[in-house]
Structure formats: C-alpha cells, structure tokens
Tab-separated table of C-alpha atoms in Angstrom:
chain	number	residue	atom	x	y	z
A	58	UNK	CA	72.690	55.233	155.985
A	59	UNK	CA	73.575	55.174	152.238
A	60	UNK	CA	76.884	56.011	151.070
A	61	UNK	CA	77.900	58.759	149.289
A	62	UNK	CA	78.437	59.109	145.736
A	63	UNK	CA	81.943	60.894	144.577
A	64	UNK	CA	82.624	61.981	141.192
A	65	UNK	CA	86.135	61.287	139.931
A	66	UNK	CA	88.149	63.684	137.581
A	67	UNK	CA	91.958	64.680	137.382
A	68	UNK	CA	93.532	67.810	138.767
A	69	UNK	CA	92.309	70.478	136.872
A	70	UNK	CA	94.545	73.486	137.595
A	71	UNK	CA	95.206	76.339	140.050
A	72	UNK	CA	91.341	75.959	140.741
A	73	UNK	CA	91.469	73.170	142.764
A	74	UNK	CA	94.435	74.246	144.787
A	75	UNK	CA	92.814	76.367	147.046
A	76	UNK	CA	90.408	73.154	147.494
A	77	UNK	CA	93.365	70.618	148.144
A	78	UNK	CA	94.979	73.326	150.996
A	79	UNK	CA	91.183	73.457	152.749
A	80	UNK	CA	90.597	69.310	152.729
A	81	UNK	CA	94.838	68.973	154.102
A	82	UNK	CA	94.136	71.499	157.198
A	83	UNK	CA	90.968	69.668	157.859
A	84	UNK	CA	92.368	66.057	157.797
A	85	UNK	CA	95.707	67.381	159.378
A	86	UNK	CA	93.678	68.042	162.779
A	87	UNK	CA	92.937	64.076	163.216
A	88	UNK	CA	96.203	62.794	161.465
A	89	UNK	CA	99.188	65.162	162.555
A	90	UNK	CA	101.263	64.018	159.768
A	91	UNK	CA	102.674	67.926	159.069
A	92	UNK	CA	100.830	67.994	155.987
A	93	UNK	CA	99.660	71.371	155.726
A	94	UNK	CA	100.404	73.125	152.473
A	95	UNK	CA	99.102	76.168	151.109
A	96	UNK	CA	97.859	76.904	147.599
A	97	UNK	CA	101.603	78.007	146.890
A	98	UNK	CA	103.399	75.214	148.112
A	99	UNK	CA	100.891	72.880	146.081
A	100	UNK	CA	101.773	74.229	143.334
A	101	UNK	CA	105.811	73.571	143.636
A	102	UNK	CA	104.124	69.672	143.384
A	103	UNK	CA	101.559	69.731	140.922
A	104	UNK	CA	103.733	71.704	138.297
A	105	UNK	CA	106.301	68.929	138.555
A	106	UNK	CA	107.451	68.305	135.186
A	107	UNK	CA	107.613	64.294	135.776
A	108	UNK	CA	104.274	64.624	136.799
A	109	UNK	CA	101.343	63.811	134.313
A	110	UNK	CA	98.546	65.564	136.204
A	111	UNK	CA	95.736	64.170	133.076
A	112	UNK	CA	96.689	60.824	134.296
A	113	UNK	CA	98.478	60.461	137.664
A	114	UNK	CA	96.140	62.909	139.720
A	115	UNK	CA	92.356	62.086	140.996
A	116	UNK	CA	90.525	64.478	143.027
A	117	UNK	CA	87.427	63.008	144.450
A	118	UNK	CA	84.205	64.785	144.761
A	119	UNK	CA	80.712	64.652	146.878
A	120	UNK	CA	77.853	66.272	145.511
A	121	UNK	CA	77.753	70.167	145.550
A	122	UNK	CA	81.311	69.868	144.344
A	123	UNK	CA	82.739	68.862	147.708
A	124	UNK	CA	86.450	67.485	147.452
A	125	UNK	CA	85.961	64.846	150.159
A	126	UNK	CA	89.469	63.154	149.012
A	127	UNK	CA	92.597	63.375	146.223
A	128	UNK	CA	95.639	61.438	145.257
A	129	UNK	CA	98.674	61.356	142.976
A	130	UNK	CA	100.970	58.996	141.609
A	131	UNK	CA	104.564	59.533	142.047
A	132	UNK	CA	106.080	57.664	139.347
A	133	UNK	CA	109.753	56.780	139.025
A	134	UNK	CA	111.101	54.679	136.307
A	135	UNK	CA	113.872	52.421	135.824
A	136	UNK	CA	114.242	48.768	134.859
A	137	UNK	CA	110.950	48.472	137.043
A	138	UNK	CA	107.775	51.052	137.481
A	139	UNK	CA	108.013	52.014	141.260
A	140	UNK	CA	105.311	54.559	142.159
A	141	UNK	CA	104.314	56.430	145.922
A	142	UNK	CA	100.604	56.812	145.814
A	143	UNK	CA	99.665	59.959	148.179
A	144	UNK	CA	96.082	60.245	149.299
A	145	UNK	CA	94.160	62.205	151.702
A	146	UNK	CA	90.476	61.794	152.459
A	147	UNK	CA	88.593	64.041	154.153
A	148	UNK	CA	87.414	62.856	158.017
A	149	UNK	CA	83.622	63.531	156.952
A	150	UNK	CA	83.724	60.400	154.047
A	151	UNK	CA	86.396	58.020	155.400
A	152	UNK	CA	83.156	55.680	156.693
A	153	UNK	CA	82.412	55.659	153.379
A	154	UNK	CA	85.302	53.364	151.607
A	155	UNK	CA	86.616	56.326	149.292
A	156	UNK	CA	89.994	54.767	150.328
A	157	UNK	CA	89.373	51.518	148.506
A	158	UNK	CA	88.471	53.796	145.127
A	159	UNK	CA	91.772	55.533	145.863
A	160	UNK	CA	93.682	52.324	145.687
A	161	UNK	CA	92.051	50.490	143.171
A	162	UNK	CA	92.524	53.746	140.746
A	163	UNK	CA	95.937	53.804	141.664
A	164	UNK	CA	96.424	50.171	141.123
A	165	UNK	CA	94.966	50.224	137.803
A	166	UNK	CA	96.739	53.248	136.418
A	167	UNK	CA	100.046	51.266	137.468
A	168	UNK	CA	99.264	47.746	135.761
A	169	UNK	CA	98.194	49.853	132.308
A	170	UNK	CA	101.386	51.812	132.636
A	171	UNK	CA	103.194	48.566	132.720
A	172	UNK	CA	101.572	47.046	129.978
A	173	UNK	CA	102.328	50.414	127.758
A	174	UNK	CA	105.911	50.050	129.011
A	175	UNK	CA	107.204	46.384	129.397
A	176	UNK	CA	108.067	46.656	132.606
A	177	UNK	CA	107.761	45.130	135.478
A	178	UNK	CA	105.657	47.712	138.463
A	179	UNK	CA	105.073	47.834	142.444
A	180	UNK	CA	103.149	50.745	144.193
A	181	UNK	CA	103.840	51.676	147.941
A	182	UNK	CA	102.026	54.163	150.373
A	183	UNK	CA	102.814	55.321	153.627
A	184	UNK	CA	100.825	55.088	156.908
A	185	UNK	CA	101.679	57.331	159.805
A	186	UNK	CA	102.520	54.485	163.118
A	187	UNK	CA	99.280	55.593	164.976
A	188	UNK	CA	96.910	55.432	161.662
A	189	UNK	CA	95.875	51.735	162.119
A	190	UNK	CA	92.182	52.570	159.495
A	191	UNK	CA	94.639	53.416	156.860
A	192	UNK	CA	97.403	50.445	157.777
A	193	UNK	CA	94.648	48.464	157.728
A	194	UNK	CA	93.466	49.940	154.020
A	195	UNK	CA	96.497	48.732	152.641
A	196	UNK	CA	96.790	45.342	154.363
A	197	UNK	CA	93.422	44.576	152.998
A	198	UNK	CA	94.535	45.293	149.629
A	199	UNK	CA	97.491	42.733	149.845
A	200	UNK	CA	100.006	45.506	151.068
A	201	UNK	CA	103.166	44.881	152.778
A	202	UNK	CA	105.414	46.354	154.994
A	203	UNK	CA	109.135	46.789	153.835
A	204	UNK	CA	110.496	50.179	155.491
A	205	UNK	CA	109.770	52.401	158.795
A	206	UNK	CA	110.529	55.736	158.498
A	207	UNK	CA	111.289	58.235	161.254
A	208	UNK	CA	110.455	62.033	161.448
A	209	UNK	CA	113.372	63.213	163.798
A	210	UNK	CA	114.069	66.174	165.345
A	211	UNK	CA	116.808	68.675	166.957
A	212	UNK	CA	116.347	71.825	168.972
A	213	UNK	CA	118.896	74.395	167.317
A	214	UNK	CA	119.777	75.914	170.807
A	215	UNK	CA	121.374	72.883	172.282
A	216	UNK	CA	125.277	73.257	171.383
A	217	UNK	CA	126.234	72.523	167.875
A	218	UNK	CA	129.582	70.908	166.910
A	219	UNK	CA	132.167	72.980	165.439
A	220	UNK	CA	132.839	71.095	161.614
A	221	UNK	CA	135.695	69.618	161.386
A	222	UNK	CA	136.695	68.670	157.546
A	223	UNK	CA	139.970	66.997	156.925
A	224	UNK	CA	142.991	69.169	155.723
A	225	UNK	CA	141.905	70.157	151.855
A	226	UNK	CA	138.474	70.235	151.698
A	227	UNK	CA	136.278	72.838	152.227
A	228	UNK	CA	132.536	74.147	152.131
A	229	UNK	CA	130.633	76.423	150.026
A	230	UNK	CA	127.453	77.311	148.868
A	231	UNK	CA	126.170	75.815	145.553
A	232	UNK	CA	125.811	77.951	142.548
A	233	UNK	CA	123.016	76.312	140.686
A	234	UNK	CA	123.610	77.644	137.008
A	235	UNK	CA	126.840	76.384	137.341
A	236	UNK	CA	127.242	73.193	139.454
A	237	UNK	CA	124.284	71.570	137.751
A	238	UNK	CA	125.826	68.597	136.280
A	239	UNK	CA	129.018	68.252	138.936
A	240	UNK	CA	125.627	68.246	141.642
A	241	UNK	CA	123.579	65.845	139.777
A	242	UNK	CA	126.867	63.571	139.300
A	243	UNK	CA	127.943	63.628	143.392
A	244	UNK	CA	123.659	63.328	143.883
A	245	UNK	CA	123.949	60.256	142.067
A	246	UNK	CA	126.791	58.385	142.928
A	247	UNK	CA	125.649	59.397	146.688
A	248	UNK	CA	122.455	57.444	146.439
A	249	UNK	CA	123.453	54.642	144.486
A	250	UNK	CA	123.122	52.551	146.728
A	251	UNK	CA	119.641	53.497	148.554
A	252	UNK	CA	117.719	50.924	148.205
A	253	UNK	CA	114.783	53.170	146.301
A	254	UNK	CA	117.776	55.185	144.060
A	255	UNK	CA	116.664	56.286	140.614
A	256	UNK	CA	119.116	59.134	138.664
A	257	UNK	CA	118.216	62.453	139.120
A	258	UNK	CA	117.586	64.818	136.026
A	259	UNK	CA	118.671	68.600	135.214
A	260	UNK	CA	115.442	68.937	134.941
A	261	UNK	CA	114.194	67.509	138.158
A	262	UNK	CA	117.244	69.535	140.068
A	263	UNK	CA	116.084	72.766	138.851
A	264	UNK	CA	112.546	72.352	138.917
A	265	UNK	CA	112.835	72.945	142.645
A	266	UNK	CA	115.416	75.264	143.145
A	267	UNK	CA	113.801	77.437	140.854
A	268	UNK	CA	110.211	76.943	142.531
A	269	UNK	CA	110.100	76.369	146.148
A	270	UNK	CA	110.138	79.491	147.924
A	271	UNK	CA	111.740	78.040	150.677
A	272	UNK	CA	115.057	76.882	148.750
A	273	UNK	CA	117.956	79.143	149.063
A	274	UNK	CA	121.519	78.661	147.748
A	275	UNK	CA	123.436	79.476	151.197
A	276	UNK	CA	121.525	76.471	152.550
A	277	UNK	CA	122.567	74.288	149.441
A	278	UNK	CA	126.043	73.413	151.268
A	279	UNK	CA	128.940	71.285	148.866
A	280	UNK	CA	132.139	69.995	150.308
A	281	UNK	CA	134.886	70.472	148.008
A	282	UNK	CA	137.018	67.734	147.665
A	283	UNK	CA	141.056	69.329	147.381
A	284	UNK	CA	141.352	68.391	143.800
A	285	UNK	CA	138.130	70.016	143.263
A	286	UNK	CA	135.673	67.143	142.982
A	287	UNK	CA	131.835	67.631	144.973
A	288	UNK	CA	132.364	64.961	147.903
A	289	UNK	CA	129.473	65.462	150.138
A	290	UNK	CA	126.367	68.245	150.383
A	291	UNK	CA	123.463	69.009	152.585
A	292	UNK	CA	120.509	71.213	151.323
A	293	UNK	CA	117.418	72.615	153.952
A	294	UNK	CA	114.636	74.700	153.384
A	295	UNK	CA	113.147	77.320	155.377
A	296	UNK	CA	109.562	77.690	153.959
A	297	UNK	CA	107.864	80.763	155.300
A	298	UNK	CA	104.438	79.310	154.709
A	299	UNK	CA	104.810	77.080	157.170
A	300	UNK	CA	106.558	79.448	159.853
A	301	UNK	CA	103.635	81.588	159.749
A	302	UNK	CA	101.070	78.503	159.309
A	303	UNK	CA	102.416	76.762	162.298
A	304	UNK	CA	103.842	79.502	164.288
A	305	UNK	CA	107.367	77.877	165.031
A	306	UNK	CA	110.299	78.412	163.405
A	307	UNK	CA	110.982	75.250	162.269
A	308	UNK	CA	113.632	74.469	159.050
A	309	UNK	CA	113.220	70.843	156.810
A	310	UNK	CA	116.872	69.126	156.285
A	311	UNK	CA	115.646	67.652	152.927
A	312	UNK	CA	119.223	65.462	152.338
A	313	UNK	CA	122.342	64.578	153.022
A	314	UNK	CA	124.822	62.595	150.981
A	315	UNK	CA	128.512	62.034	150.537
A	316	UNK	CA	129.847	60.494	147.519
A	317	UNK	CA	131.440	57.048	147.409
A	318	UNK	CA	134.842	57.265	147.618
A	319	UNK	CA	134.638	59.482	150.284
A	320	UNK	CA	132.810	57.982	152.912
A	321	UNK	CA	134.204	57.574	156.355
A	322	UNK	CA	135.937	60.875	156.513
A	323	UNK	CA	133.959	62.819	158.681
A	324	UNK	CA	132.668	64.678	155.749
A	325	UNK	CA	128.714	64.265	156.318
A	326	UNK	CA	129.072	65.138	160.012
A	327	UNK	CA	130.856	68.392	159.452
A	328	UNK	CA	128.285	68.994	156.663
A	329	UNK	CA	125.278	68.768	159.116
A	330	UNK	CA	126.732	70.523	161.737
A	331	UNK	CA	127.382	73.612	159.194
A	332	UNK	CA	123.680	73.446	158.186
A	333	UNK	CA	122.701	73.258	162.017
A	334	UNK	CA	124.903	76.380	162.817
A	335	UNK	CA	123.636	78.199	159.174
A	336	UNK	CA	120.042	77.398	160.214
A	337	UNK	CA	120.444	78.712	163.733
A	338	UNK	CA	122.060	81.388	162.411
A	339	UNK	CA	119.378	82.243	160.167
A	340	UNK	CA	116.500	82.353	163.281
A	341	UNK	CA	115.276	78.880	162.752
A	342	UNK	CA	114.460	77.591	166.541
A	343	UNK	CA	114.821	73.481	165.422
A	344	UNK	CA	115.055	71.452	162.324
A	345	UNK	CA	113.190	68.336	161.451
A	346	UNK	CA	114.331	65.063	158.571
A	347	UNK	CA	112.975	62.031	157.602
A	348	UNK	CA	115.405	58.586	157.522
A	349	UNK	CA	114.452	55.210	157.045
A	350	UNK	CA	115.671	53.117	159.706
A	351	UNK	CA	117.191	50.190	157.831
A	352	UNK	CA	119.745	52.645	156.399
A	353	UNK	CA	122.568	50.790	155.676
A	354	UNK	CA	125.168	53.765	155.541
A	355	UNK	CA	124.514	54.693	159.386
A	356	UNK	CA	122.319	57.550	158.563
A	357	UNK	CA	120.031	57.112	161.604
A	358	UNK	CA	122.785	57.256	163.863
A	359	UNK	CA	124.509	59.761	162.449
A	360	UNK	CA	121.590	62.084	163.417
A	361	UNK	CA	121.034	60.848	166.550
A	362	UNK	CA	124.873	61.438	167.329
A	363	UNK	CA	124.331	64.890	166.258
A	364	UNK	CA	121.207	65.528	169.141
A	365	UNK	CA	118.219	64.738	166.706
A	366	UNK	CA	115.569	62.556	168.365
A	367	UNK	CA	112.645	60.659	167.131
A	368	UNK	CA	109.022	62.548	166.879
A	369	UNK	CA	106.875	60.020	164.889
A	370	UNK	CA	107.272	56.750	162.602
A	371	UNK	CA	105.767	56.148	159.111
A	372	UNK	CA	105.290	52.874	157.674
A	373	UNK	CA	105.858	52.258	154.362
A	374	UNK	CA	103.584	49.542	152.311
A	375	UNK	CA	103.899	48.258	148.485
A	376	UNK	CA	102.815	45.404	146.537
A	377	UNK	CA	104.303	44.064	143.530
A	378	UNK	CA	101.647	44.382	140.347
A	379	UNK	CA	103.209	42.375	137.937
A	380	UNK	CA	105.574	39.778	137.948
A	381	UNK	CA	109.456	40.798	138.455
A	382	UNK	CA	108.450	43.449	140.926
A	383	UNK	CA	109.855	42.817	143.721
A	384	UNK	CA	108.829	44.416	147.302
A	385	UNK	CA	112.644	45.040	147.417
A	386	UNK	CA	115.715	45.269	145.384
C-alpha cells in the first residue's frame, strides 16, 4: 500500500483551530495523555507572544485538506537554544512515518536558529510511559532520556491539612496589575535552580492571566513574608472547558515555588494545603500536577506527603544539535 502524501504549511489562524481540537479528541482516545483542548483553549497557546507561529508551527495535511498531524516548537532562550517539540499525529497516518517529517522539521528549524543566533541548541519531546511507537520515534532519531515526569493526583474529599505559616507571614491573593514585577522576581529566584529555569517576562506573566479562562486571582495564592517580601506562591486553574469536556470536576495545580531564602519553613506546604482547601471550596472534586521526579528540592515528596498519588509517567527525550548543548546543565 503506498503512503500518503501530506502537504506541509504553518498555522494559519483561527481556521485551523477548530481542525487541531478534532485531530486531539481523535488521537486522545488511543493515547490518554489529557490532551483535549478546545478551539478556545488553543488559542491561549497559539497567540503566545514568544511564539513565532510563521516559523515554529507545522500542520500536516493529507489530500482533501485532511490534518492527519501538527507540531510546534517551544523555544526558550538563554546562553543555549532549548526547545519542547509537541506533536500529535492522527491514528489513521501514524503507519505512514509522518513522525519522522515531524522531527526532522523540527530538527532543522533548531540547527538554522542556531546558526542565526550563535548559540549552542538541544530539542526534547515527551513520550507518555505506555507509548513505546513514539519512544521508539525518538530513540531512532538519536534521542535520549534525561527526565521522567509524573502526572499525580489527589481526591479533594480526603482531609486537608489546616496551613500552618510561621508567626509573620501570611497569605493572599495576587493582584496582577500590581504584583507584576515583585511576582516575576519571587518566580525567578524560585526556579533558579530547576534544572530547565529560564527568567520569566512581564510579558509572558500576563499573557496568561489575561487569556486563560481558567486563571483566576483567588487561586493565584502569595505568602507574604513579615517585612513584606513574596516568599512562596501557588497558582491552579479551573478550566471549564474541560469540566464540561470530561465531565469531572477536576482543577490543574500549574506551580508551586518558594523563594530561596526561605526554604525549609513550612511555607510551600501551608501554600498547597490553602489551594487544596480553596479548590475544594470552590466545587472542584480532585486536582491533578505534573513533577519531575529527580527534583532536587523534594517536590515529589512533598506532594505525596500531602495525599497526591501517581496516575501516569512521561518520559522526556532531547538531543544536543550543536556542539555545547548539553542533554543537561
């Protein structure tokens, strides 16, 4: 049987949304990586400002204008390129090696950003633990593995914790217009030391705060430090999309952080049982995260201290394109 032939072009606007939500429901009944999205939510990603849809976006098509697959490029950069290739095929044209297109486009975008750059680059994709055709994809291609990363879990009517802050400090809601740079500031020097860590912009903080209609500032929790400083925060979404999509009222922790200097106090574990008792509160039924398992500030069991357990595992693969990119800092 011959294979088919697919027509590559970039993401050409809201048109193709409604295409990209049809091809993620119909590859999300094989892969049951909770990747539903509807035309909406797509459009929170594809109007990201760091995102140069003309060049960092491929939609694949069969003939009669069939999207059989599409990826982006999620490009961070720092004193090297690192960029997240996302892809989704559709089931009907994965015997047909549209995979090895996706990664060779991907690849090649990378090594001519470097060039234009400078800089050194690596690329990385994720596999979910059961989806050995794509694991294998990538291993073929030279891939890696440096990171497993864990979808957990916690049933929001199982006791919560009461927080318990030490004397002085206190919680509150953010205020977006106004914490702005005091957030971005605790963001940073929270991450610093993740191993994937790259400053976040004003830009990049409002862009979904301001978009995502499942961001709200009550669950945008900041612990005040008693001289006034932002020592920790913990901000969740509650996207109605996928309440009524899935039919479970489920709520995404998207991160947790506490600031160097002010680790070991207690501080993120009061934070997350706040959000646990706000999200309750608010009629969610559980609450899902992601955290990669070689965390080195005790994320992992911090969660599972606080009753999350482990659904599912993704893998995470890169390969360095150019010399001075490393797999890992």
């Amino acid at each position: 049987m011959d294979q088919t032939s697919f027509k590559a072009r970039p993401y050409a606007g809201d048109a193709d949304l409604k295409k990209i939500s049809k091809l993620l429901s119909e590859c999300e009944a094989i892969d049951m990586m909770g990747l539903r999205r509807t035309p909406d939510e797509l459009r929170v990603q594809f109007s990201d400002p760091s995102l140069n849809t003309e060049l960092d976006t491929r939609l694949w098509e069969a003939p009669r204008r069939k999207l059989a697959g599409y990826a982006l490029l999620d490009i961070e950069m720092g004193a090297r390129i690192d960029a997240t290739l996302r892809w989704r095929i559709h089931p009907n044209y994965r015997a047909d090696w549209l995979d090895d297109d996706v990664i060779q486009w991907g690849e090649e975008r990378m090594r001519q950003l470097a060039a234009e750059k400078g800089l050194p680059a690596r690329i990385q994709s994720v596999a979910r633990d059961i989806d050995r055709p794509r694991q294998f994809m990538l291993e073929w291609h030279d891939y890696n593995v440096i990171h497993e990363l864990w979808q957990m879990e916690r049933n929001l009517h199982q006791p919560i914790d009461h927080p318990q802050l030490p004397e002085g400090f206190s919680v509150r809601a953010a205020i977006p217009e106004q914490d702005a740079d005091a957030w971005i500031a605790m963001y940073n020097e929270s991450f610093i030391d993740h191993w994937d860590h790259v400053d976040l912009t004003r830009e990049a903080y409002f862009h979904r705060r301001q978009n995502d209609p499942g961001y709200a500032r009550e669950r945008d929790l900041i612990v005040i430090a008693p001289d006034g400083q932002f020592a920790a925060f913990c901000w969740s979404f509650i996207n109605p999309d996928e309440i009524s999509r899935a039919r479970t009222k489920q709520a995404l922790l998207q991160q947790i952080g506490t600031r160097r200097g002010y680790r070991n106090l207690g501080l993120g574990r009061a934070i997350l049982c706040q959000t646990l008792q706000t999200l309750r509160d608010q009629g969610m039924d559980s609450v899902r995260l992601y955290v990669y398992t070689d965390n080195k500030l005790g994320a992992q069991k911090l969660y599972e201290d606080a009753g999350f357990t482990k659904s599912f595992s993704l893998v995470t693969y890169a390969k360095a394109l150019t010399e001075g990119a490393a797999l890992k800092p």
